[in-house]
mmCIF file of N, CA and C in Angstrom:
data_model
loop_
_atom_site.group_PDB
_atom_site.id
_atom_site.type_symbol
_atom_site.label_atom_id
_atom_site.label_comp_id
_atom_site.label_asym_id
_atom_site.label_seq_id
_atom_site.Cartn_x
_atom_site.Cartn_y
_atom_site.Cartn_z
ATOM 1 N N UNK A 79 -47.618 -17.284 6.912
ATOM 2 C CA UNK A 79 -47.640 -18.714 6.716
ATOM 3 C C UNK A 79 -46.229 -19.261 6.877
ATOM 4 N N UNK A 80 -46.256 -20.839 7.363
ATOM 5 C CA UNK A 80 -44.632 -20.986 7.503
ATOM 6 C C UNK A 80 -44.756 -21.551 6.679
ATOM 7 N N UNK A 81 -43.590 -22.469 6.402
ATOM 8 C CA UNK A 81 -43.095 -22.756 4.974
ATOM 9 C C UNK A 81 -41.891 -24.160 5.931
ATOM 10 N N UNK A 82 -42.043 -25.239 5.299
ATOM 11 C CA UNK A 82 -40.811 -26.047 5.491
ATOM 12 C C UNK A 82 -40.175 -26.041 4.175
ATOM 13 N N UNK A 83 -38.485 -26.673 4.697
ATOM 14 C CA UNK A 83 -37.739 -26.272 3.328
ATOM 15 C C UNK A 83 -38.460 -27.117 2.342
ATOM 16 N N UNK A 84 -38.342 -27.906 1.729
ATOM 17 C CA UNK A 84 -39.207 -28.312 0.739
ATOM 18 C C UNK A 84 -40.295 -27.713 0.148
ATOM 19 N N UNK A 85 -41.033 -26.892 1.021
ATOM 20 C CA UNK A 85 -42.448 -26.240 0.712
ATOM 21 C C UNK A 85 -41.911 -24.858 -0.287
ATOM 22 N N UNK A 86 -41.406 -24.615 0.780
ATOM 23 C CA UNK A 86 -40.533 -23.576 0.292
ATOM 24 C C UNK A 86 -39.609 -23.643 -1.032
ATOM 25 N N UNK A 87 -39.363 -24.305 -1.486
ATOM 26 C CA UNK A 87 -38.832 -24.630 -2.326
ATOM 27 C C UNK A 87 -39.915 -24.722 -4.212
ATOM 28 N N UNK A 88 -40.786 -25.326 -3.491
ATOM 29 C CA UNK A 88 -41.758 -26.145 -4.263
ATOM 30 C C UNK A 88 -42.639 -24.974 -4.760
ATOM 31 N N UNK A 89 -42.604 -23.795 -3.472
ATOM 32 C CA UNK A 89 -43.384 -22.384 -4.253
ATOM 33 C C UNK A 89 -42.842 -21.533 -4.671
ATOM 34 N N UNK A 90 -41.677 -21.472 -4.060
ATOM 35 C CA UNK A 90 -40.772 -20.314 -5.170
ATOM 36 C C UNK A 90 -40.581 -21.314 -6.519
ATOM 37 N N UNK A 91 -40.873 -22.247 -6.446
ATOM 38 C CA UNK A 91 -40.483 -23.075 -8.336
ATOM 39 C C UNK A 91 -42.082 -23.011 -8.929
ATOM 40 N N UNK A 92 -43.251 -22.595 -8.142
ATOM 41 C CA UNK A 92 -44.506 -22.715 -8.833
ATOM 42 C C UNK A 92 -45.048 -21.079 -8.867
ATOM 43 N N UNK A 93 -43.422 -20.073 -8.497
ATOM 44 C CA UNK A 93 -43.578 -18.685 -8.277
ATOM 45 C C UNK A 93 -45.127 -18.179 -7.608
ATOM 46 N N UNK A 94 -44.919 -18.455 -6.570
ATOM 47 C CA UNK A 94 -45.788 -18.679 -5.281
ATOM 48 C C UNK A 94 -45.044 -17.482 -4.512
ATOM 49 N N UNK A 95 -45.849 -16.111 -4.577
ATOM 50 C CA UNK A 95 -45.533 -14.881 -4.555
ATOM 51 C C UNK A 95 -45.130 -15.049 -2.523
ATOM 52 N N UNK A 96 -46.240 -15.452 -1.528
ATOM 53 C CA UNK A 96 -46.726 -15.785 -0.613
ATOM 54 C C UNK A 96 -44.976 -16.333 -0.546
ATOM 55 N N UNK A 97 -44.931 -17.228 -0.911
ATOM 56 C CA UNK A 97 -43.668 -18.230 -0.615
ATOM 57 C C UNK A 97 -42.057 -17.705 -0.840
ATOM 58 N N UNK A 98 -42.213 -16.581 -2.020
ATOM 59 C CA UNK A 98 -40.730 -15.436 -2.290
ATOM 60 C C UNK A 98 -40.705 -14.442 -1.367
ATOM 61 N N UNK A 99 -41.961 -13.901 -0.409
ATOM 62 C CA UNK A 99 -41.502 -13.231 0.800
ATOM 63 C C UNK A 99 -41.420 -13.774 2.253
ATOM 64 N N UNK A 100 -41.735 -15.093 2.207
ATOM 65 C CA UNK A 100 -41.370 -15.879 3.337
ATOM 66 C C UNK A 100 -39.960 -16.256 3.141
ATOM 67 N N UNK A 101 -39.059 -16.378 1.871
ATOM 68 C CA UNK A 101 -37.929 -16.769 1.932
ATOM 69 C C UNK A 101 -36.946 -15.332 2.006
ATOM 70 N N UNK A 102 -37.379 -14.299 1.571
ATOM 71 C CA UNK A 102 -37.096 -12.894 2.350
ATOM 72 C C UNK A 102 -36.642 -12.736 3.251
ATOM 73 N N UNK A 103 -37.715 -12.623 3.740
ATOM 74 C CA UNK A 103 -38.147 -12.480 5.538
ATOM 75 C C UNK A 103 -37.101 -13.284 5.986
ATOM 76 N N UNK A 104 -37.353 -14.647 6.164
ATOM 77 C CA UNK A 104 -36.083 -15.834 6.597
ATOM 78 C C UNK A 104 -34.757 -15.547 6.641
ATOM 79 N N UNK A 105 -34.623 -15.452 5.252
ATOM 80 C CA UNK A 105 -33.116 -15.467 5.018
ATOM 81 C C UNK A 105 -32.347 -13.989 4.803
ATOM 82 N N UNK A 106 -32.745 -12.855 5.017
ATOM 83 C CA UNK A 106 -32.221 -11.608 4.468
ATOM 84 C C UNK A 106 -31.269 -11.562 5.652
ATOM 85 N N UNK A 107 -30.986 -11.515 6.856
ATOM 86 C CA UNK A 107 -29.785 -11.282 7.875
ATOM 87 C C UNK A 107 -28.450 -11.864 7.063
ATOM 88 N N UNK A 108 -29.033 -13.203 7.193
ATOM 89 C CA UNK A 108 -28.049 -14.272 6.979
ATOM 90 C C UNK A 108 -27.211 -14.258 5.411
ATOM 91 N N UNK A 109 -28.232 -13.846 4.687
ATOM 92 C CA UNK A 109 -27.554 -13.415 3.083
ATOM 93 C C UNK A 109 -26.281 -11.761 3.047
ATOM 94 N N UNK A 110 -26.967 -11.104 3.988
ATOM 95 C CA UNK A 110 -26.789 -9.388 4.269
ATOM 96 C C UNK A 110 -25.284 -9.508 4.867
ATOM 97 N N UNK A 111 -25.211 -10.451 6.087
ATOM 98 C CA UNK A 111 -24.282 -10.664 6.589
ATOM 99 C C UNK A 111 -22.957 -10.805 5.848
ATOM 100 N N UNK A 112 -23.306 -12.352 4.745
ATOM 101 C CA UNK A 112 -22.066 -12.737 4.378
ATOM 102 C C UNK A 112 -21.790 -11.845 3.267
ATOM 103 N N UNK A 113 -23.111 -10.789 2.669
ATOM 104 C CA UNK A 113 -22.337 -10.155 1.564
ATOM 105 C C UNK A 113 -21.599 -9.376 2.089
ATOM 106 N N UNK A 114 -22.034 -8.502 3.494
ATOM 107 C CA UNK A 114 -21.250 -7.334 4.099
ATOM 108 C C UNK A 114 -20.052 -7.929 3.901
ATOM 109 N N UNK A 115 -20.137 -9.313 4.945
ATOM 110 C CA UNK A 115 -18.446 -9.381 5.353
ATOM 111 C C UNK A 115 -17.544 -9.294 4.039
ATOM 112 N N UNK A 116 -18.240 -9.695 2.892
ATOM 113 C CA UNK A 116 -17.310 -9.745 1.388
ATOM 114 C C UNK A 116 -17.220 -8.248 1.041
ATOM 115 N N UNK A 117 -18.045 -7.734 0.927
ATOM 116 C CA UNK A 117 -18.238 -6.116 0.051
ATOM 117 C C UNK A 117 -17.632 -5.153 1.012
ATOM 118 N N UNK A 118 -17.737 -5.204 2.586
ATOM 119 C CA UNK A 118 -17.805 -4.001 3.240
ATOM 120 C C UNK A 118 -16.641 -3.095 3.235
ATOM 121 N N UNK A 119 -15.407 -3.564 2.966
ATOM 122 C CA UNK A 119 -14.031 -2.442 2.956
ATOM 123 C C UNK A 119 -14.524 -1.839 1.760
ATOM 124 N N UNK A 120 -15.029 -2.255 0.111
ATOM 125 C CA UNK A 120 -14.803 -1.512 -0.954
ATOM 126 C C UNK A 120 -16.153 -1.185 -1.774
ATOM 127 N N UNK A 121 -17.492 -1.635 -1.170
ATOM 128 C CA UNK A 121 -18.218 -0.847 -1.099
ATOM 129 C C UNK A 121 -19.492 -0.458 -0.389
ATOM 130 N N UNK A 122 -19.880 0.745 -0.465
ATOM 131 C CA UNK A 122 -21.195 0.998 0.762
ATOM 132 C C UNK A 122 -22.128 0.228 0.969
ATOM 133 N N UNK A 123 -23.032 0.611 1.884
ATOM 134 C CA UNK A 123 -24.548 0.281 1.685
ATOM 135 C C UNK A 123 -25.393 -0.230 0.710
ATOM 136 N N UNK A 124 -25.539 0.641 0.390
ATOM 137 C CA UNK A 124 -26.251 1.109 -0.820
ATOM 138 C C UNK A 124 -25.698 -0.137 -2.179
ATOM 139 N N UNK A 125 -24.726 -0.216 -1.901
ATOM 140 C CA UNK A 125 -24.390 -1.302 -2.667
ATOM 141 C C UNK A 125 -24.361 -2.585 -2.362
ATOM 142 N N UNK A 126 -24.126 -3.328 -1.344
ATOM 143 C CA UNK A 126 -24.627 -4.326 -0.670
ATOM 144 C C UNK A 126 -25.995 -4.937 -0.299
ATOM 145 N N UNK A 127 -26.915 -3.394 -0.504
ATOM 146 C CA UNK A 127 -28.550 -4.318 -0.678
ATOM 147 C C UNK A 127 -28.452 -4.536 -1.451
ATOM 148 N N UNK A 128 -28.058 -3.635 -2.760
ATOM 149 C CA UNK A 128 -28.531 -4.108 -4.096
ATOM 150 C C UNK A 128 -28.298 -5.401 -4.245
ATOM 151 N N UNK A 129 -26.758 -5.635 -4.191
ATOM 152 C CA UNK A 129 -26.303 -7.003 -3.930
ATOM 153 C C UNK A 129 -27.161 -8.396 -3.138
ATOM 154 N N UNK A 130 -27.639 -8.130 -2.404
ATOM 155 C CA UNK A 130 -28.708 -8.898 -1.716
ATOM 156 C C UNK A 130 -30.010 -8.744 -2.439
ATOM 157 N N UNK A 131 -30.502 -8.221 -2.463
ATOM 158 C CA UNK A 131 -31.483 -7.794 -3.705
ATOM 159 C C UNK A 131 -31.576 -8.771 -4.766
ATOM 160 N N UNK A 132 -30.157 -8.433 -5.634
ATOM 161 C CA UNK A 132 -30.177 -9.394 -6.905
ATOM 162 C C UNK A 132 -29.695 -10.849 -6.170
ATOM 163 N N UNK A 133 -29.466 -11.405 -4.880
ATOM 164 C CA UNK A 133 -29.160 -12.813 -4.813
ATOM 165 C C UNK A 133 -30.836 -13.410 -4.645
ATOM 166 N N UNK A 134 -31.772 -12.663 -4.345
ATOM 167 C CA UNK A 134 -32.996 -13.190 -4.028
ATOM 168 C C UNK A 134 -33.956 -13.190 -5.557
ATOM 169 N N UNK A 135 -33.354 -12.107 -6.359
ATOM 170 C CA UNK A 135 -33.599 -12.064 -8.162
ATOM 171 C C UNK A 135 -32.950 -13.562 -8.261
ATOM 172 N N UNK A 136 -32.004 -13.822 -7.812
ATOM 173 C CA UNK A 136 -31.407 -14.765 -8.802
ATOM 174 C C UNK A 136 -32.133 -16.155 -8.166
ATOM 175 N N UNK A 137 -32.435 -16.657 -6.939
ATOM 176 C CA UNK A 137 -32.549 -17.526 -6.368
ATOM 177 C C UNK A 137 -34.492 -17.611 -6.830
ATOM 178 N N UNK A 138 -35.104 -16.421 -7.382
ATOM 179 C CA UNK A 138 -36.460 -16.549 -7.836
ATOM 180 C C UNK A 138 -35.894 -17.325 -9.447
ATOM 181 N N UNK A 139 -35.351 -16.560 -9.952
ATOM 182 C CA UNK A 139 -35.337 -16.962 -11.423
ATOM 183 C C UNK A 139 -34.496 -18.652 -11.482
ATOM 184 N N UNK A 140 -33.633 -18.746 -11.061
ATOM 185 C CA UNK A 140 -32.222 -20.058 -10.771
ATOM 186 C C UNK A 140 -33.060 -20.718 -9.855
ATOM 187 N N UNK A 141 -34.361 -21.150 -9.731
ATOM 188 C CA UNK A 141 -34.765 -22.036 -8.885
ATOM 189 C C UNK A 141 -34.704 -23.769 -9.037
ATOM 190 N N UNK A 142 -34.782 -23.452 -10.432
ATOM 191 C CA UNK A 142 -34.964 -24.561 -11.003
ATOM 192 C C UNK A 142 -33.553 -26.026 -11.348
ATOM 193 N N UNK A 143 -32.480 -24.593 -11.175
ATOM 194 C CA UNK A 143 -31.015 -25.426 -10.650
ATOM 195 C C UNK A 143 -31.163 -25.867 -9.341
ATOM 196 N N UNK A 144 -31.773 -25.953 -8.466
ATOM 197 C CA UNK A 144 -31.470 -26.217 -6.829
ATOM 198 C C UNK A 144 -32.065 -27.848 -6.953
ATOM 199 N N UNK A 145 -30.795 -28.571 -6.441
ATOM 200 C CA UNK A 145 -31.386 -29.709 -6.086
ATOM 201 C C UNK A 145 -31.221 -30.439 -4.879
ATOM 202 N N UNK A 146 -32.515 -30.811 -4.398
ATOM 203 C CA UNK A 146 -32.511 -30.817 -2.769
ATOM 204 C C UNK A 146 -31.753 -32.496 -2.457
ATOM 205 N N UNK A 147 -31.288 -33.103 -3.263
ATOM 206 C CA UNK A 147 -30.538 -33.753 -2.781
ATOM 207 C C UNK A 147 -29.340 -33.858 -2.757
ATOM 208 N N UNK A 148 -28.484 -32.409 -3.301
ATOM 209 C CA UNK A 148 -27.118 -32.588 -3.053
ATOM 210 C C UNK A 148 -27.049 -31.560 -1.972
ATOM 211 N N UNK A 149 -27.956 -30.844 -1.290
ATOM 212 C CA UNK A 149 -27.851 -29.470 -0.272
ATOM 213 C C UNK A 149 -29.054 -29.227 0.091
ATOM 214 N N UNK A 150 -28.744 -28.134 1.125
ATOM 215 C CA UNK A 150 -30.006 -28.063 1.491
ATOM 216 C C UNK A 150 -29.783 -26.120 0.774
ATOM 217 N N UNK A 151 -31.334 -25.440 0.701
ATOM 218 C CA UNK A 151 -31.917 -24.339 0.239
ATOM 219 C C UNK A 151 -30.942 -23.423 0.474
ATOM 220 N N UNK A 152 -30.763 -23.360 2.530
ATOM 221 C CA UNK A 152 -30.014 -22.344 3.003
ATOM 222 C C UNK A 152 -28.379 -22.211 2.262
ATOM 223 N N UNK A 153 -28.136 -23.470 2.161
ATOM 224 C CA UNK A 153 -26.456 -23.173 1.354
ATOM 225 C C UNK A 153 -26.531 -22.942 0.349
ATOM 226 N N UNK A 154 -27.884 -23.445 -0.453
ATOM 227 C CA UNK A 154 -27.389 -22.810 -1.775
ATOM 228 C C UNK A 154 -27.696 -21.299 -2.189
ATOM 229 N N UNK A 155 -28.701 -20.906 -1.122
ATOM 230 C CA UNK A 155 -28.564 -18.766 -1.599
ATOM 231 C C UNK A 155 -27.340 -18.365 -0.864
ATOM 232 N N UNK A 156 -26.787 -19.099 0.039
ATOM 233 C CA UNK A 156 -25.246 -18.473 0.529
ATOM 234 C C UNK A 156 -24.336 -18.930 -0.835
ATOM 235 N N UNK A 157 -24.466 -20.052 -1.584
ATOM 236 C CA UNK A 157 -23.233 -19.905 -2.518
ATOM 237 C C UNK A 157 -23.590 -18.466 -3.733
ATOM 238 N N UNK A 158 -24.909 -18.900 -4.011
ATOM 239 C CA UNK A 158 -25.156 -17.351 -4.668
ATOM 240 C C UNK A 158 -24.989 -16.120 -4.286
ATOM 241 N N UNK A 159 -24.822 -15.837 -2.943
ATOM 242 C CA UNK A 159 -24.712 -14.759 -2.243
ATOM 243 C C UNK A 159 -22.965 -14.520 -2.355
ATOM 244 N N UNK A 160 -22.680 -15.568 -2.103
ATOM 245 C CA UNK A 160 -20.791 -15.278 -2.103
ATOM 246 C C UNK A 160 -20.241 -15.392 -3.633
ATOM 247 N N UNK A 161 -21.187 -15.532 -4.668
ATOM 248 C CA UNK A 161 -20.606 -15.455 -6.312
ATOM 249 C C UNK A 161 -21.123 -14.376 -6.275
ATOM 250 N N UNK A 162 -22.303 -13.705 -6.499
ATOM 251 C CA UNK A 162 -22.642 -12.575 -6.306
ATOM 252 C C UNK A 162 -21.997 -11.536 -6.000
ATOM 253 N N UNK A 163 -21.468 -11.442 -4.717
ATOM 254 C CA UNK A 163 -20.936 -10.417 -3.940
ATOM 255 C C UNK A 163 -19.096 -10.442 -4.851
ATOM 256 N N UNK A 164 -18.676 -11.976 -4.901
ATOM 257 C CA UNK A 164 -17.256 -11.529 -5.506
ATOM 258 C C UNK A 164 -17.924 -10.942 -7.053
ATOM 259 N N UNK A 165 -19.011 -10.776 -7.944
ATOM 260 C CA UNK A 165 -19.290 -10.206 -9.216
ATOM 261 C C UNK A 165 -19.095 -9.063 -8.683
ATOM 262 N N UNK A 166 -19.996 -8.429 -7.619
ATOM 263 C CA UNK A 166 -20.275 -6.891 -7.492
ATOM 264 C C UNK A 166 -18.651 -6.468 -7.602
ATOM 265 N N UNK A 167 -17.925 -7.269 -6.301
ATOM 266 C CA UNK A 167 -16.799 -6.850 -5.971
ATOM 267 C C UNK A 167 -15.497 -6.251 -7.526
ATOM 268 N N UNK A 168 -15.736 -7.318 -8.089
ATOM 269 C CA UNK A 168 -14.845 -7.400 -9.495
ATOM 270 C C UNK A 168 -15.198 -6.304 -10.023
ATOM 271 N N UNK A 169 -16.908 -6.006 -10.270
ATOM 272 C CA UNK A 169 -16.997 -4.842 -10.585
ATOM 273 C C UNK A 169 -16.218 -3.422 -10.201
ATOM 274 N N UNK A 170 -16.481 -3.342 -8.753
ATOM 275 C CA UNK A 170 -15.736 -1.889 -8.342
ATOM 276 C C UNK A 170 -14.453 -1.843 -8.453
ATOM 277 N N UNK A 171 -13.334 -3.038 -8.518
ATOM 278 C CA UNK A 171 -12.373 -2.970 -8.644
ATOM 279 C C UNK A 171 -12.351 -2.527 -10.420
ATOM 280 N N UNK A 172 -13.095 -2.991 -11.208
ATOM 281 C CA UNK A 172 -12.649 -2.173 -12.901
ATOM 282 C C UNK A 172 -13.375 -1.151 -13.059
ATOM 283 N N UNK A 173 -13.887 -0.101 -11.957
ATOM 284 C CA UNK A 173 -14.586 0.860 -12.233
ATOM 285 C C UNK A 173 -13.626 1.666 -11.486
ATOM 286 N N UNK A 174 -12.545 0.927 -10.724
ATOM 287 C CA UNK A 174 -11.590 2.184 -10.108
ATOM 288 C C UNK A 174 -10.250 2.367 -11.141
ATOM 289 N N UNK A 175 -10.440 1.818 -12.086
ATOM 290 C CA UNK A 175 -9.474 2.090 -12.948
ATOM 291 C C UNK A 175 -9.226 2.867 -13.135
ATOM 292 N N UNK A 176 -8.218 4.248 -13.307
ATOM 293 C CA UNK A 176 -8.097 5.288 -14.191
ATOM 294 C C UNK A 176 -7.155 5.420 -15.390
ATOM 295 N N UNK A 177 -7.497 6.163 -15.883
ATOM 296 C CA UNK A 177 -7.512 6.693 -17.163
ATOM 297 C C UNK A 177 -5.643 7.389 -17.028
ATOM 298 N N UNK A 178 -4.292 6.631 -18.048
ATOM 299 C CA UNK A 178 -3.403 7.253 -17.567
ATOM 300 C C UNK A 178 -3.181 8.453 -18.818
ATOM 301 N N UNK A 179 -4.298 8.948 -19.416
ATOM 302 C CA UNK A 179 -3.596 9.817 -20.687
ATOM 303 C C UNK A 179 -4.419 10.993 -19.737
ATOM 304 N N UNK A 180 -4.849 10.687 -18.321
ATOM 305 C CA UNK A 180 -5.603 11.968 -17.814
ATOM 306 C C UNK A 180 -4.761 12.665 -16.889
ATOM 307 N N UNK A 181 -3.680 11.992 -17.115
ATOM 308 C CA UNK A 181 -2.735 12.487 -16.094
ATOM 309 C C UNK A 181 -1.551 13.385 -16.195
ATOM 310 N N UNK A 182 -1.444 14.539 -15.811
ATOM 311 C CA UNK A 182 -0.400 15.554 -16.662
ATOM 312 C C UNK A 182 1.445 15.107 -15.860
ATOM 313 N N UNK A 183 1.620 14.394 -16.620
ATOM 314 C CA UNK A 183 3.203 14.285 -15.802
ATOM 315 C C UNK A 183 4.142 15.303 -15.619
ATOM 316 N N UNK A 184 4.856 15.617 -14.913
ATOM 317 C CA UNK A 184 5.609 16.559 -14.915
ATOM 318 C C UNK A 184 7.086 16.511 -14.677
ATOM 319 N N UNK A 185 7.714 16.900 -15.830
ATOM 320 C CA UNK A 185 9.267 15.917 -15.247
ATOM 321 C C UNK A 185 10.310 17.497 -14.749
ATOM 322 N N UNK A 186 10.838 17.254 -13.477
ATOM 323 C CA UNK A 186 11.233 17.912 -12.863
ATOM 324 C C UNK A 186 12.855 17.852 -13.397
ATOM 325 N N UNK A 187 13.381 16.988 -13.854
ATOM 326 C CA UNK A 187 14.371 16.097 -14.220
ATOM 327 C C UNK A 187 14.800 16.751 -15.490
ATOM 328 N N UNK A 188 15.702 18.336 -15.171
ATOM 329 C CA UNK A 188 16.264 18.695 -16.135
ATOM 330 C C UNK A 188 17.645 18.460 -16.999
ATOM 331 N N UNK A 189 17.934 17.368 -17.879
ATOM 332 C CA UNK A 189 19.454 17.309 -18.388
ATOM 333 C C UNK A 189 20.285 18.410 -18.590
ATOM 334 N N UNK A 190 19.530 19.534 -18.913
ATOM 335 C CA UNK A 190 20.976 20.615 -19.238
ATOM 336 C C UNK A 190 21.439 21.254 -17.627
ATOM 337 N N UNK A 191 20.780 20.580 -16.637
ATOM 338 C CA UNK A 191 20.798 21.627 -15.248
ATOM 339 C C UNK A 191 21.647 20.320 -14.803
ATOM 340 N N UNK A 192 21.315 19.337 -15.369
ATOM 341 C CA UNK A 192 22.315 17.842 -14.321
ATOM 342 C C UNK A 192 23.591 17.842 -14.865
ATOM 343 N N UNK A 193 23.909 18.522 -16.141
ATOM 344 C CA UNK A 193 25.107 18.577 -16.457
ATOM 345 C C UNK A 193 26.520 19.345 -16.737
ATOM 346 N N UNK A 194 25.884 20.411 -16.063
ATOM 347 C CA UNK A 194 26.167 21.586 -15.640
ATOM 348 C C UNK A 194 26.787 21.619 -13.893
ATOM 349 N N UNK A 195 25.985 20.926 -13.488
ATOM 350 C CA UNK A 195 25.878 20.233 -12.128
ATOM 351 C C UNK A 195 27.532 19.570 -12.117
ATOM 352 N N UNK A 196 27.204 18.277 -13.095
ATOM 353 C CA UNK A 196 28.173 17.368 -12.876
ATOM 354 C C UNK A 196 29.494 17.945 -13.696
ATOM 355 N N UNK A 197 29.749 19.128 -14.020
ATOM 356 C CA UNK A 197 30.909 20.018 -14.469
ATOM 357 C C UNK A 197 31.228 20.307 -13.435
ATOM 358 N N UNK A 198 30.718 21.336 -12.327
ATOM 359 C CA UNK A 198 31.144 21.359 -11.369
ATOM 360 C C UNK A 198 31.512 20.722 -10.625
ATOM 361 N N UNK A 199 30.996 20.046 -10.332
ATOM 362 C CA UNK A 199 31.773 18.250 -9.082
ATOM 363 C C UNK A 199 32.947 18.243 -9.575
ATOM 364 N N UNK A 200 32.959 18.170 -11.372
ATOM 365 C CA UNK A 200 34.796 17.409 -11.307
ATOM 366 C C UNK A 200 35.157 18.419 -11.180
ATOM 367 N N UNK A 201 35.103 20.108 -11.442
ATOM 368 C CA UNK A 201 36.241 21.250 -11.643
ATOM 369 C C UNK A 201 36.706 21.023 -9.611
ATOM 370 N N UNK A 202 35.493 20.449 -8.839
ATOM 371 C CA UNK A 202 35.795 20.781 -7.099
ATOM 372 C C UNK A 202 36.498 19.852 -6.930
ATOM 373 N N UNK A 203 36.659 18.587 -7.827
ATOM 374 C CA UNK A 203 37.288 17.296 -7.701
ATOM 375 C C UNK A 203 38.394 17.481 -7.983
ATOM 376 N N UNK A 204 38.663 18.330 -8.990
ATOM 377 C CA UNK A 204 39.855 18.443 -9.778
ATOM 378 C C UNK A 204 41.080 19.711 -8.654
ATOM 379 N N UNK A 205 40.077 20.971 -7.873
ATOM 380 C CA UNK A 205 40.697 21.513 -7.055
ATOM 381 C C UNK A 205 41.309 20.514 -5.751
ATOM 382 N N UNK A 206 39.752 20.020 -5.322
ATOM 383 C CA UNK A 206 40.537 19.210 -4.300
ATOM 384 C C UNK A 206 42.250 18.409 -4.794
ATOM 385 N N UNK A 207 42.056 17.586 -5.843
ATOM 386 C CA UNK A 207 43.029 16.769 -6.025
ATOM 387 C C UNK A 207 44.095 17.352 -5.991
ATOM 388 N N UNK A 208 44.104 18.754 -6.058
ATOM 389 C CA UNK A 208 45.541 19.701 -6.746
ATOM 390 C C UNK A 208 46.037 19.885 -5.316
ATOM 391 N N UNK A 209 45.522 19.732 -4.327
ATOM 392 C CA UNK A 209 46.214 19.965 -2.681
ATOM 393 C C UNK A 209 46.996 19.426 -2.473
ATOM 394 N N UNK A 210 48.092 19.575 -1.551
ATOM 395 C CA UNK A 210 49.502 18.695 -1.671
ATOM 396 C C UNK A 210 48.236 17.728 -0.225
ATOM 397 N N UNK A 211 48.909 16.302 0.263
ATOM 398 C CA UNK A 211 48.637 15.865 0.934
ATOM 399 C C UNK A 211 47.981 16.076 2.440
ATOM 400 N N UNK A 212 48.904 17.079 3.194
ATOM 401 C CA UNK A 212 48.127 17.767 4.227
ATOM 402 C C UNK A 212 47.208 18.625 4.310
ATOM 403 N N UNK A 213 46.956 19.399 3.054
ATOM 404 C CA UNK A 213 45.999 20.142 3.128
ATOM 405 C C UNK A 213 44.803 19.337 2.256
ATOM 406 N N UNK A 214 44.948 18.522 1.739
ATOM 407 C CA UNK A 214 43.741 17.045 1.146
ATOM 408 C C UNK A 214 42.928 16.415 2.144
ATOM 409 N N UNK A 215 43.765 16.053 3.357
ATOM 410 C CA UNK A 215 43.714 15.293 4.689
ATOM 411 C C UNK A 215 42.936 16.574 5.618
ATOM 412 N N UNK A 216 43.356 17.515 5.691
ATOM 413 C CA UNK A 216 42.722 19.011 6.095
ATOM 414 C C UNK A 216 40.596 18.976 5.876
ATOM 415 N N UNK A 217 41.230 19.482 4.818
ATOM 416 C CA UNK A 217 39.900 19.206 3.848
ATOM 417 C C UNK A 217 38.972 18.819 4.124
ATOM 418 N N UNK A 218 39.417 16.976 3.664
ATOM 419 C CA UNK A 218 38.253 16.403 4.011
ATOM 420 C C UNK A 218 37.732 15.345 5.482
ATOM 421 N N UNK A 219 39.112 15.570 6.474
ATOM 422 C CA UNK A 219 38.360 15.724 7.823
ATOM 423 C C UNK A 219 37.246 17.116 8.593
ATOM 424 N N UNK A 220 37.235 18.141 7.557
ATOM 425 C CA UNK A 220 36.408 19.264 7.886
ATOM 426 C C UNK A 220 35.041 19.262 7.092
ATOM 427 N N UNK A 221 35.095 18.693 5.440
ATOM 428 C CA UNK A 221 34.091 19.116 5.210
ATOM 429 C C UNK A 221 33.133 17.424 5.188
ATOM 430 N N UNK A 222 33.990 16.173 5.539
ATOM 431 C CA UNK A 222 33.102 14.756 5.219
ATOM 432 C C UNK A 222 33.601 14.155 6.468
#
């Protein structure tokens, strides 16, 4: 059966079973589409019907917000479709959180080995300095 927008409208609000898979059918590319283009870098398939899925849950139950004189039908399951899709989205971003007490740090960054270290520099600092001038000039055109 076809359905004009109004009709359409008038049976998904009198939950007119006939009339929630004609708006299916219709509109699932066009909903699928704009969630992909939102969801598709961060998450699958599988998650994007669902997502489409619940915009056609929501547009059965939220029928009763649609009013046909500030829009027409088709824009308003695309604005649900693009709140929707940024919910899912928000979701996966706080489900990639991790956990930082799961993380074993490891500090490579030993003080008694850096200062031991920096004893030596000055005792080589302290040789260098002891060179009379030509052999200073020697030095460190050979080793810098």
């Amino acid at each position: 059966m076809e359905y004009t927008e109004s009709a359409l409208v008038e049976g998904i609000k009198a939950k007119d079973v006939p009339a929630y898979n004609y708006m299916i059918n219709k509109y699932t590319k066009t909903i699928y589409y704009l969630a992909y283009n939102i969801l598709s870098p961060s998450l699958n398939k599988e998650d994007i019907e669902e997502c489409v899925s619940d915009v056609f849950l929501d547009a059965w139950r939220k029928i009763d917000e649609f009013d046909q004189e500030k829009g027409n039908f088709r824009t308003w399951l695309l604005v649900l479709t693009k709140y929707k899709s940024l919910t899912y989205k928000r979701k996966k971003a706080t489900r990639n959180l991790v956990d930082i007490e799961a993380f074993q740090i490891e500090d490579n960054y030993n003080l008694e080995k850096q200062f031991f270290l920096r004893q030596d520099q000055e005792k080589v600092i302290e040789v260098i300095n002891s060179f009379n001038a030509i052999d200073k000039e020697i030095f460190f055109r050979r080793f810098f």
